[in-house]
Short mmCIF file of C-alpha atoms in Angstrom, two decimals:
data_model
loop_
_atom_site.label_atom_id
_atom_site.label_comp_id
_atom_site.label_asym_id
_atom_site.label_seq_id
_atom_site.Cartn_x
_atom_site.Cartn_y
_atom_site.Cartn_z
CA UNK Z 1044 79.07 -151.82 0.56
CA UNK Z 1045 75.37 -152.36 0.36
CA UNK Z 1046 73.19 -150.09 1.97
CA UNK Z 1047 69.41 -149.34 2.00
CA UNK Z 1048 68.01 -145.92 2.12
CA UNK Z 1049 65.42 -143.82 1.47
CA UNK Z 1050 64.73 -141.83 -2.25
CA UNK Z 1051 62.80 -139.33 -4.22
CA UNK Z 1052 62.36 -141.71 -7.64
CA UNK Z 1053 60.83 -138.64 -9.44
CA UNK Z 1054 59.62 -134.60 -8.35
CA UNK Z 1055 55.90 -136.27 -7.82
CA UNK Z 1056 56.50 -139.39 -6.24
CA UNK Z 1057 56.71 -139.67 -2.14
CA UNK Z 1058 60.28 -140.73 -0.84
CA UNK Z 1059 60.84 -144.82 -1.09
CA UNK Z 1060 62.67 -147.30 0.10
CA UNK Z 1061 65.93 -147.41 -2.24
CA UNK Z 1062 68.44 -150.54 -2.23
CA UNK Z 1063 72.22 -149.18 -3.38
CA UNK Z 1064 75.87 -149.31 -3.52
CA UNK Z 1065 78.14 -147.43 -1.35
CA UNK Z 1066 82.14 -147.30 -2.72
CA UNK Z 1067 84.72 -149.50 -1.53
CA UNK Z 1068 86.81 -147.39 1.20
CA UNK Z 1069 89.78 -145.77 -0.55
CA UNK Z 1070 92.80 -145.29 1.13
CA UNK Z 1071 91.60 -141.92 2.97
CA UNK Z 1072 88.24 -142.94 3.27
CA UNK Z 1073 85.86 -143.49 6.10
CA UNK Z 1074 82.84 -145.42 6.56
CA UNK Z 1075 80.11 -144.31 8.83
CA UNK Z 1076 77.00 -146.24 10.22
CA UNK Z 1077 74.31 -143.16 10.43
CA UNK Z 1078 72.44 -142.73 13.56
CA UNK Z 1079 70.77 -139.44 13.15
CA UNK Z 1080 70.47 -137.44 10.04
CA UNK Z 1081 68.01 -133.91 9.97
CA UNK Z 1082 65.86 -133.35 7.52
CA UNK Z 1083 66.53 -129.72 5.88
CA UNK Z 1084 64.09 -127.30 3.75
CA UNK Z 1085 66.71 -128.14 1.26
CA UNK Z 1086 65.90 -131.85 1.20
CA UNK Z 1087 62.38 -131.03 0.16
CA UNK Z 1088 63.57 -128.40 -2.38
CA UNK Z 1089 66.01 -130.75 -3.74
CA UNK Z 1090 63.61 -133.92 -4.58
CA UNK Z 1091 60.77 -132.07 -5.55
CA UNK Z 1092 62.73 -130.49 -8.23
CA UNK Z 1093 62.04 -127.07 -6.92
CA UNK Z 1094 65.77 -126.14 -7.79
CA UNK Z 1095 67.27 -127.03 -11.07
CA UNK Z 1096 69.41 -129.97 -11.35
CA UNK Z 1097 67.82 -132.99 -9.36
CA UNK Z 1098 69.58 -136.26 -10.26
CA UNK Z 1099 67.07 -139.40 -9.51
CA UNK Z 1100 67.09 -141.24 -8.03
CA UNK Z 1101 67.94 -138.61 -5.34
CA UNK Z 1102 68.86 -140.02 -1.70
CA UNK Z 1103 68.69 -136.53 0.44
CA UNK Z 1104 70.67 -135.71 3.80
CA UNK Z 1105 72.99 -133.82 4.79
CA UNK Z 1106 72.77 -133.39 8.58
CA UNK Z 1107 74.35 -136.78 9.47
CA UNK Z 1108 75.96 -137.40 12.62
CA UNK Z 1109 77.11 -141.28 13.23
CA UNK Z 1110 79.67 -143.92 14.26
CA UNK Z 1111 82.84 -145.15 12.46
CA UNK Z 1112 82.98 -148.41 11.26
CA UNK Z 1113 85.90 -148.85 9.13
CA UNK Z 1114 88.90 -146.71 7.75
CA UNK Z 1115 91.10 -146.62 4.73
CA UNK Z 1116 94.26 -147.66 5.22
CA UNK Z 1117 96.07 -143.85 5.21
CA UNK Z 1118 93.05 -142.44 7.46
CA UNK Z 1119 95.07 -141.17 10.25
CA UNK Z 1120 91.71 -139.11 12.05
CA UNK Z 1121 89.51 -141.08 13.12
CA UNK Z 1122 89.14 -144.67 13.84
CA UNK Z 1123 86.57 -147.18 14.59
CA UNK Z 1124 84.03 -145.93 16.91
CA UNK Z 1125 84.29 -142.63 17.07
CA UNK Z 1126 81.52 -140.62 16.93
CA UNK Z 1127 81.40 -138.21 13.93
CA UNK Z 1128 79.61 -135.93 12.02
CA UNK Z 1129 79.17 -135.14 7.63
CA UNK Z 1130 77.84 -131.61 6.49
CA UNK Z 1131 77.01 -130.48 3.46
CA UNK Z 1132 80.25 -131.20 1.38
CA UNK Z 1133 81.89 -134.21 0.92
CA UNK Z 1134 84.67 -133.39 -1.44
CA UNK Z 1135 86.50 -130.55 -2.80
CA UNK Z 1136 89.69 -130.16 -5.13
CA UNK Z 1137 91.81 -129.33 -2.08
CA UNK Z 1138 94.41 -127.04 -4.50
CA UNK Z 1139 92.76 -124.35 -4.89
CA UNK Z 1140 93.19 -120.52 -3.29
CA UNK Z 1141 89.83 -121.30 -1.36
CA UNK Z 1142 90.47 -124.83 -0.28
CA UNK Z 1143 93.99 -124.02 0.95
CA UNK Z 1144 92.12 -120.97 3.05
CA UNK Z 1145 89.77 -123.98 4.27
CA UNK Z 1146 87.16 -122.36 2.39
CA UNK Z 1147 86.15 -125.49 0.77
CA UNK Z 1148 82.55 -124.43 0.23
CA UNK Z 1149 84.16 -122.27 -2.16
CA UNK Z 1150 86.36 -124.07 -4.34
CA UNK Z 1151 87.24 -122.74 -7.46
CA UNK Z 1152 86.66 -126.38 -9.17
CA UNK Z 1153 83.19 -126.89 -7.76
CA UNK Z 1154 82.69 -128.31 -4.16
CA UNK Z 1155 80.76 -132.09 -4.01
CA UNK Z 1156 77.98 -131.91 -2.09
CA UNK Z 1157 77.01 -134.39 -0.22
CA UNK Z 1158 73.90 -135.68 -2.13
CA UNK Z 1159 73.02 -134.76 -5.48
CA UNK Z 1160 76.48 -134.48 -6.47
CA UNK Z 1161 79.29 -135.64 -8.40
CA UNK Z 1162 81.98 -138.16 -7.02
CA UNK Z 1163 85.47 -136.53 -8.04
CA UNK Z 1164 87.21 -139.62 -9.13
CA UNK Z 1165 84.34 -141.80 -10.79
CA UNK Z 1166 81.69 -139.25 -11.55
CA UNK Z 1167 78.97 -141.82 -9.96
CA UNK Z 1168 76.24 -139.71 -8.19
CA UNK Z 1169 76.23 -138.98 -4.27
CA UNK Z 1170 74.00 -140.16 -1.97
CA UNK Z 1171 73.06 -138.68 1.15
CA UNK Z 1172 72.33 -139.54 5.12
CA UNK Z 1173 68.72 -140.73 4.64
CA UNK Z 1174 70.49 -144.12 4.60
CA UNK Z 1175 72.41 -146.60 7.22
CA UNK Z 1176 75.94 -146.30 5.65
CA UNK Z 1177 77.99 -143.00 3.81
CA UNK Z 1178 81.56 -143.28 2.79
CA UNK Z 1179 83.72 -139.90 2.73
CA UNK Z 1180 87.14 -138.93 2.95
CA UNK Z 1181 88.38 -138.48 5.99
CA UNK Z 1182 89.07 -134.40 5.61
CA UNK Z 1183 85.70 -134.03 4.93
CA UNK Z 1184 84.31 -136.49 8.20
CA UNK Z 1185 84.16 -133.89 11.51
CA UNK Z 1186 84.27 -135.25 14.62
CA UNK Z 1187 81.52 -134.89 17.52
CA UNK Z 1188 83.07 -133.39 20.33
CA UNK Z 1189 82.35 -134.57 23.95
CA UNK Z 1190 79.09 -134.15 25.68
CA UNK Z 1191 77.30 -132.89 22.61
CA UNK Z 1192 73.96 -134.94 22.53
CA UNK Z 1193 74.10 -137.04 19.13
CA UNK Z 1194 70.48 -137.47 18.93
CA UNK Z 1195 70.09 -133.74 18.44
CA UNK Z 1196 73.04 -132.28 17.25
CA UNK Z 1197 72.27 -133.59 13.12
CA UNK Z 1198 71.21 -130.31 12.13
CA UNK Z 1199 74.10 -127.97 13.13
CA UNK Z 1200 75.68 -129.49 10.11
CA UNK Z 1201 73.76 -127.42 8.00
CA UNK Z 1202 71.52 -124.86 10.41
CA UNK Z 1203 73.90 -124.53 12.23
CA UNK Z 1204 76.88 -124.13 10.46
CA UNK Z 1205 74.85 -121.61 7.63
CA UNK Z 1206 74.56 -119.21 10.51
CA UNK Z 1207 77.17 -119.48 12.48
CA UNK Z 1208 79.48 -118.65 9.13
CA UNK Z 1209 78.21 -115.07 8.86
CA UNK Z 1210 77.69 -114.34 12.60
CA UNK Z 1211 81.70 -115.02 12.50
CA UNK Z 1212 82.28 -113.46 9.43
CA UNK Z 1213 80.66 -110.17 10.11
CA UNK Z 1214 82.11 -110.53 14.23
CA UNK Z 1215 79.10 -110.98 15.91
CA UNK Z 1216 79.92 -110.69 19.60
CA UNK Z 1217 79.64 -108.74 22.77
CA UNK Z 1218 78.71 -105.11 21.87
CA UNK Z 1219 77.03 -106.01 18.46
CA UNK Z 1220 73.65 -106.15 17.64
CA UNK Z 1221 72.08 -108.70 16.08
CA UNK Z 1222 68.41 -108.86 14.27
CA UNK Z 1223 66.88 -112.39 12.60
CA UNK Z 1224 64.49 -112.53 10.25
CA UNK Z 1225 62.23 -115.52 10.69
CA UNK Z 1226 62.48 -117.87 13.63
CA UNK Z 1227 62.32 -121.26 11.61
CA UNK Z 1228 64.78 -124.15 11.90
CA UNK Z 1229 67.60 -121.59 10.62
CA UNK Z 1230 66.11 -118.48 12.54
CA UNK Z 1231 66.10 -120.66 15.80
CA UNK Z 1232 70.19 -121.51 15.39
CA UNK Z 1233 70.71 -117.50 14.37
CA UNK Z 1234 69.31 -116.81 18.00
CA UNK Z 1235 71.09 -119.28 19.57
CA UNK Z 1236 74.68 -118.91 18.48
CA UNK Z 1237 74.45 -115.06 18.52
CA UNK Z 1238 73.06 -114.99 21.82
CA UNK Z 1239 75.83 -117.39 22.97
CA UNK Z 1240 78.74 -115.64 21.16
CA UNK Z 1241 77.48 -112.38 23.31
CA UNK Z 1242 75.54 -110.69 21.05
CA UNK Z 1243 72.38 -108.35 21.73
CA UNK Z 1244 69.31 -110.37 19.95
CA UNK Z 1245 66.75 -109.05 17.82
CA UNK Z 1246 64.20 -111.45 16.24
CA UNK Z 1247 62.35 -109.41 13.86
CA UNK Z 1248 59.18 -111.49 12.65
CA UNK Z 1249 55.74 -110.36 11.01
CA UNK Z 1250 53.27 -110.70 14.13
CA UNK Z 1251 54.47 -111.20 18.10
CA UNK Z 1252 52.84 -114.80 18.08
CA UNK Z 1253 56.61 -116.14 18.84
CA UNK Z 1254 57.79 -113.42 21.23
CA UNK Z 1255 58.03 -116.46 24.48
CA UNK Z 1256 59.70 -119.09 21.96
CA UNK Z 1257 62.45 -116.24 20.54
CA UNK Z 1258 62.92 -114.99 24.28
CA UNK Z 1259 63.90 -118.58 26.06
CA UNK Z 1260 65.83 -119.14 22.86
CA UNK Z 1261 68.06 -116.52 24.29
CA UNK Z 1262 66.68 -113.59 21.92
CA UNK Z 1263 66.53 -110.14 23.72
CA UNK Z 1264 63.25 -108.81 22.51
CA UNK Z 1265 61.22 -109.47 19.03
CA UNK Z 1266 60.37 -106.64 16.57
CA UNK Z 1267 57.31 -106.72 14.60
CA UNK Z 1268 57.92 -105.97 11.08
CA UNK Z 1269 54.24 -105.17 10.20
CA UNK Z 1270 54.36 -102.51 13.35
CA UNK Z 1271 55.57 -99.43 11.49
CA UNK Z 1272 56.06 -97.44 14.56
CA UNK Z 1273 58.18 -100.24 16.15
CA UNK Z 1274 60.19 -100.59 12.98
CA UNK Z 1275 60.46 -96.78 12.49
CA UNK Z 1276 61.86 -96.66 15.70
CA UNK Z 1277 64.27 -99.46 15.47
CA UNK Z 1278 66.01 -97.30 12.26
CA UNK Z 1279 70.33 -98.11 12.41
CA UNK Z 1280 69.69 -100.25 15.11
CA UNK Z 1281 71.57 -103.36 14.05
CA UNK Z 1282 75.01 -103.70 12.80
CA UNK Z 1283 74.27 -107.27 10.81
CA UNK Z 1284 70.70 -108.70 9.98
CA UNK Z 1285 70.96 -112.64 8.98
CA UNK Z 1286 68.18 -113.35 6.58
CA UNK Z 1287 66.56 -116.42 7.53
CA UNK Z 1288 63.55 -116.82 5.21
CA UNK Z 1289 63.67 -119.28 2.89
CA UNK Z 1290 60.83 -118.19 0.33
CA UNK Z 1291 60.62 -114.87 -1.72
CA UNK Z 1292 59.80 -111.21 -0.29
CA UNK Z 1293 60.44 -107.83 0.43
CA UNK Z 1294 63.87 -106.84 1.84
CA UNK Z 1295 62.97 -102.79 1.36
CA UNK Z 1296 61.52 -102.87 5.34
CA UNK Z 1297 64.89 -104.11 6.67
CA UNK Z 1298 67.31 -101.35 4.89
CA UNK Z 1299 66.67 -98.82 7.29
CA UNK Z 1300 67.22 -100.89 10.22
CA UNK Z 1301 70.82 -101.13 8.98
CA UNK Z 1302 72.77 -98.95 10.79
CA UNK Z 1303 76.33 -97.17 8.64
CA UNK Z 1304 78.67 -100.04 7.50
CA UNK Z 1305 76.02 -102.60 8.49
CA UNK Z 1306 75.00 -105.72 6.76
CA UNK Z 1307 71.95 -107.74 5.88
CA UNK Z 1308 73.21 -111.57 4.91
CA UNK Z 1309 70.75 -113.46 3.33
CA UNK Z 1310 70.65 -117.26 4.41
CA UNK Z 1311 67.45 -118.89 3.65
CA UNK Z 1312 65.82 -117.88 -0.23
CA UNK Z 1313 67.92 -119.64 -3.39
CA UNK Z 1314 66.58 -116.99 -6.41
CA UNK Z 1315 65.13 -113.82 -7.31
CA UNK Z 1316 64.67 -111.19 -4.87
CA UNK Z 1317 61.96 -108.32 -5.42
CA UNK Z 1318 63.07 -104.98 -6.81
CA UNK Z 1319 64.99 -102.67 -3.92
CA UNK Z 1320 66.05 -99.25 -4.37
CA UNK Z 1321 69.46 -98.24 -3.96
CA UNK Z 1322 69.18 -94.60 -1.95
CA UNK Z 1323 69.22 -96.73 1.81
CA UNK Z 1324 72.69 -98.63 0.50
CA UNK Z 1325 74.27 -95.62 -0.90
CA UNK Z 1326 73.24 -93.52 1.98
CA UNK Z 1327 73.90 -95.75 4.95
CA UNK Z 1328 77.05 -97.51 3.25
CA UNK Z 1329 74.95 -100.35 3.82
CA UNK Z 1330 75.76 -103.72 2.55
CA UNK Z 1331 73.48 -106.73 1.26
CA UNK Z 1332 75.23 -109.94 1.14
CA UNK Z 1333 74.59 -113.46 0.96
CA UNK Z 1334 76.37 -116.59 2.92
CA UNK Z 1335 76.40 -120.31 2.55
CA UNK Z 1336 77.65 -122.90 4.58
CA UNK Z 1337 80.93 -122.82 6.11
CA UNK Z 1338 84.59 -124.42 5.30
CA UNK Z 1339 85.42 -127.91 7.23
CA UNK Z 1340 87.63 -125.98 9.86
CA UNK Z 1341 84.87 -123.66 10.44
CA UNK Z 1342 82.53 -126.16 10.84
CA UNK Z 1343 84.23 -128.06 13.35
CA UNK Z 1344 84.83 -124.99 15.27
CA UNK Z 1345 81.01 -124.12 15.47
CA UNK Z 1346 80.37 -127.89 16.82
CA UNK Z 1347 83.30 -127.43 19.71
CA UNK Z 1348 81.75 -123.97 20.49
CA UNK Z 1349 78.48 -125.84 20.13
CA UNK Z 1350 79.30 -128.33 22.65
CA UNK Z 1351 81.52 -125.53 25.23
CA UNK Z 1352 78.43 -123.67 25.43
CA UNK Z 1353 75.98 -126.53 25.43
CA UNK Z 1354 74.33 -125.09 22.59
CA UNK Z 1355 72.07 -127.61 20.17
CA UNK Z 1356 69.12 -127.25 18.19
CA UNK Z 1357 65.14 -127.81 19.29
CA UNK Z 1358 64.27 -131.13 17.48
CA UNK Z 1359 61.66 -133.27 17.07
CA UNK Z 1360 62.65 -137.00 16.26
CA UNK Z 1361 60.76 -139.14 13.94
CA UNK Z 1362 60.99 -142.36 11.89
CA UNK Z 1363 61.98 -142.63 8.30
CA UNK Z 1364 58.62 -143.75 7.30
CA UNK Z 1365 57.20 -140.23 8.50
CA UNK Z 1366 59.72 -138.61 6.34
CA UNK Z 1367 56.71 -137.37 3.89
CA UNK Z 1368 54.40 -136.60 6.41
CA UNK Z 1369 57.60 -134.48 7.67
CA UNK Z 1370 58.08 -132.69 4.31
CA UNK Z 1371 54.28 -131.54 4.26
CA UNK Z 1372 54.30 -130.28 7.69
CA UNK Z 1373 57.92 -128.57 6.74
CA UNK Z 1374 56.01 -126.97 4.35
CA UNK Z 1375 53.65 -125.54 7.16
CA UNK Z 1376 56.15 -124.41 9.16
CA UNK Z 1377 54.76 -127.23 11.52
CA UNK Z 1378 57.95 -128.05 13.40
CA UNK Z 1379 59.50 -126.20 16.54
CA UNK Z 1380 62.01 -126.20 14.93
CA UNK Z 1381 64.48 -129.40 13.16
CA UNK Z 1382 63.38 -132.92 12.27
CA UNK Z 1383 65.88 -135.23 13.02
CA UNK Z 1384 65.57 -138.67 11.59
CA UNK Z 1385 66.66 -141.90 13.83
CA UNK Z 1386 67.63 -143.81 11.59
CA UNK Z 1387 67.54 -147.51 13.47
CA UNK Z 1388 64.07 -146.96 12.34
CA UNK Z 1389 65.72 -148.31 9.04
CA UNK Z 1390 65.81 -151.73 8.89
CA UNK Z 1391 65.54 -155.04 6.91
CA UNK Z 1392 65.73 -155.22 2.65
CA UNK Z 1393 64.92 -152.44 0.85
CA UNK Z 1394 62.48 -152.71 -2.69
CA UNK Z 1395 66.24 -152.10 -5.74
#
């Protein structure tokens, strides 16, 4: 199948238009026409070779949400037409302890991801949803459950899903409280699925410039982290912190807020963290941790809770020729609070 995109040729070069080859369907395959993919801090990351391993030419995405438009001939899931969704993996080796837990994003093998990755038969490199056309097998293909807006519901497949994991795995719910750091495109999902699984709301950001946009996001009040009354104040007030920033700093300010048996889960920063002392852990039983993305099943779960509670992030749609302009002002922090790509922007022959 022959698809146009858009790539990263190189870490200096702007994204391009990019001509390629999808696979022919295998028998559990499914091929999906893309109608919306998000654009992630990840992408950026990724192409710019800020994190080791970039494979050019690099096709990013993996936020896509789109239509079916043909199935292998053992796909049994979904069928032309349906409206569907692809995360962050595409492929995993399905045998393992982890992937029979449907922990796939944990597979003892090595999970494909859904660009910059390795197809598991042929090796060939994967392409993302900054494209018209993917091809994945059908475990890995979710489906889009009913009512849940398609234009803006791209980036729970990665924001969404990367905080929804630990909020379930640490039992966020009614009675527990809840702090976020940073109210970015991941910060802004934290709020909204802890506030909707019943959770008291804490977004706890360096100034109160965001107080109105973290309160009708369904936060409960905002604590300012340069305020060392406030945050003296606030001490074992929060049985999980999720850890939102995506850039290096200081996680010795947030210990104390820990309360016994509580848990800061970092969700945002890939790499080094700055020297912490170890008194607040030992003392408070306190417990830093870190989280990716979530297993298929857990995934599709968070989009049917998604939809029940009519939950979806704040986007702001653009055309895959702004896709640069995008990246700088991701850089910023100018965007309240997801790109989402449309991708019928996309059209016509693409420069090989």
């Amino acid at each position: 199948m022959k698809t146009t995109g858009y790539a990263a040729l190189n870490a200096e070069t702007p994204l391009a238009p990019y001509s390629f080859d999808r696979r022919e369907l295998r028998s559990d395959d499914v091929a999906i026409e893309i109608l919306y993919c998000g654009v992630c801090h990840s992408d950026l990351h990724q192409t710019r070779s800020d994190w080791p391993g970039t494979i050019y030419p690099c096709v990013p995405g993996h936020e896509i949400v789109g239509r079916v438009i043909e199935v292998g001939g053992d796909v049994t899931r979904h069928k032309v037409g349906d409206a569907v969704a692809v995360g962050c993996l595409v492929d995993s080796c399905g045998h393992c302890d982890q992937c029979l837990a449907h922990e796939e994003q944990m597979c003892r093998e090595g999970v494909t991801l859904t660009y910059n990755g390795r197809d598991r038969i042929t090796g060939d490199v994967t392409y993302g949803g900054y494209s018209k056309h993917v091809v994945v097998r059908e475990e890995f293909v979710l489906s889009i459950p009913e009512g849940l807006d398609l234009a803006r519901a791209a980036p729970l497949l990665c924001a969404g899903i990367t905080t929804y994991s630990p909020l379930r795995t640490w039992n966020a719910g009614p009675g527990s409280r809840v702090g976020v750091i940073g109210l970015g495109g991941l910060g802004h999902m934290a709020v909204k699925l802890a506030a909707g699984l019943g959770a008291d709301v804490t977004v706890i950001s360096r100034s109160d410039a965001k107080t109105a946009d973290a309160l009708a996001l369904g936060a409960d009040r905002v604590l300012v982290s340069t305020d060392a009354e406030a945050m003296a104040a606030a001490a074992n007030a929060f049985d999980l912190i999720i850890d939102t920033v995506p850039v290096r700093h200081d996680l010795r300010p947030y210990m104390p807020l820990l309360d016994i048996d509580a848990t800061l889960v970092i969700v945002g920063q890939l790499g080094l963290v700055d020297e912490i002392s170890t008194l607040p852990l030992l003392m408070g039983r306190r417990r830093i941790s870190g989280s990716p993305v979530g297993g298929i099943a857990e995934t599709q779960e968070m989009l049917n809770f998604c939809a029940k509670k009519n939950i979806l992030p704040e986007c702001e749609m653009i055309a895959i020729q702004e896709i640069n302009g995008a990246f700088e002002r991701m850089e910023k922090a100018d965007v309240r609070y997801r790109f989402v790509i449309d991708m019928a922007t996309l059209e016509g022959p693409a420069a090989a």
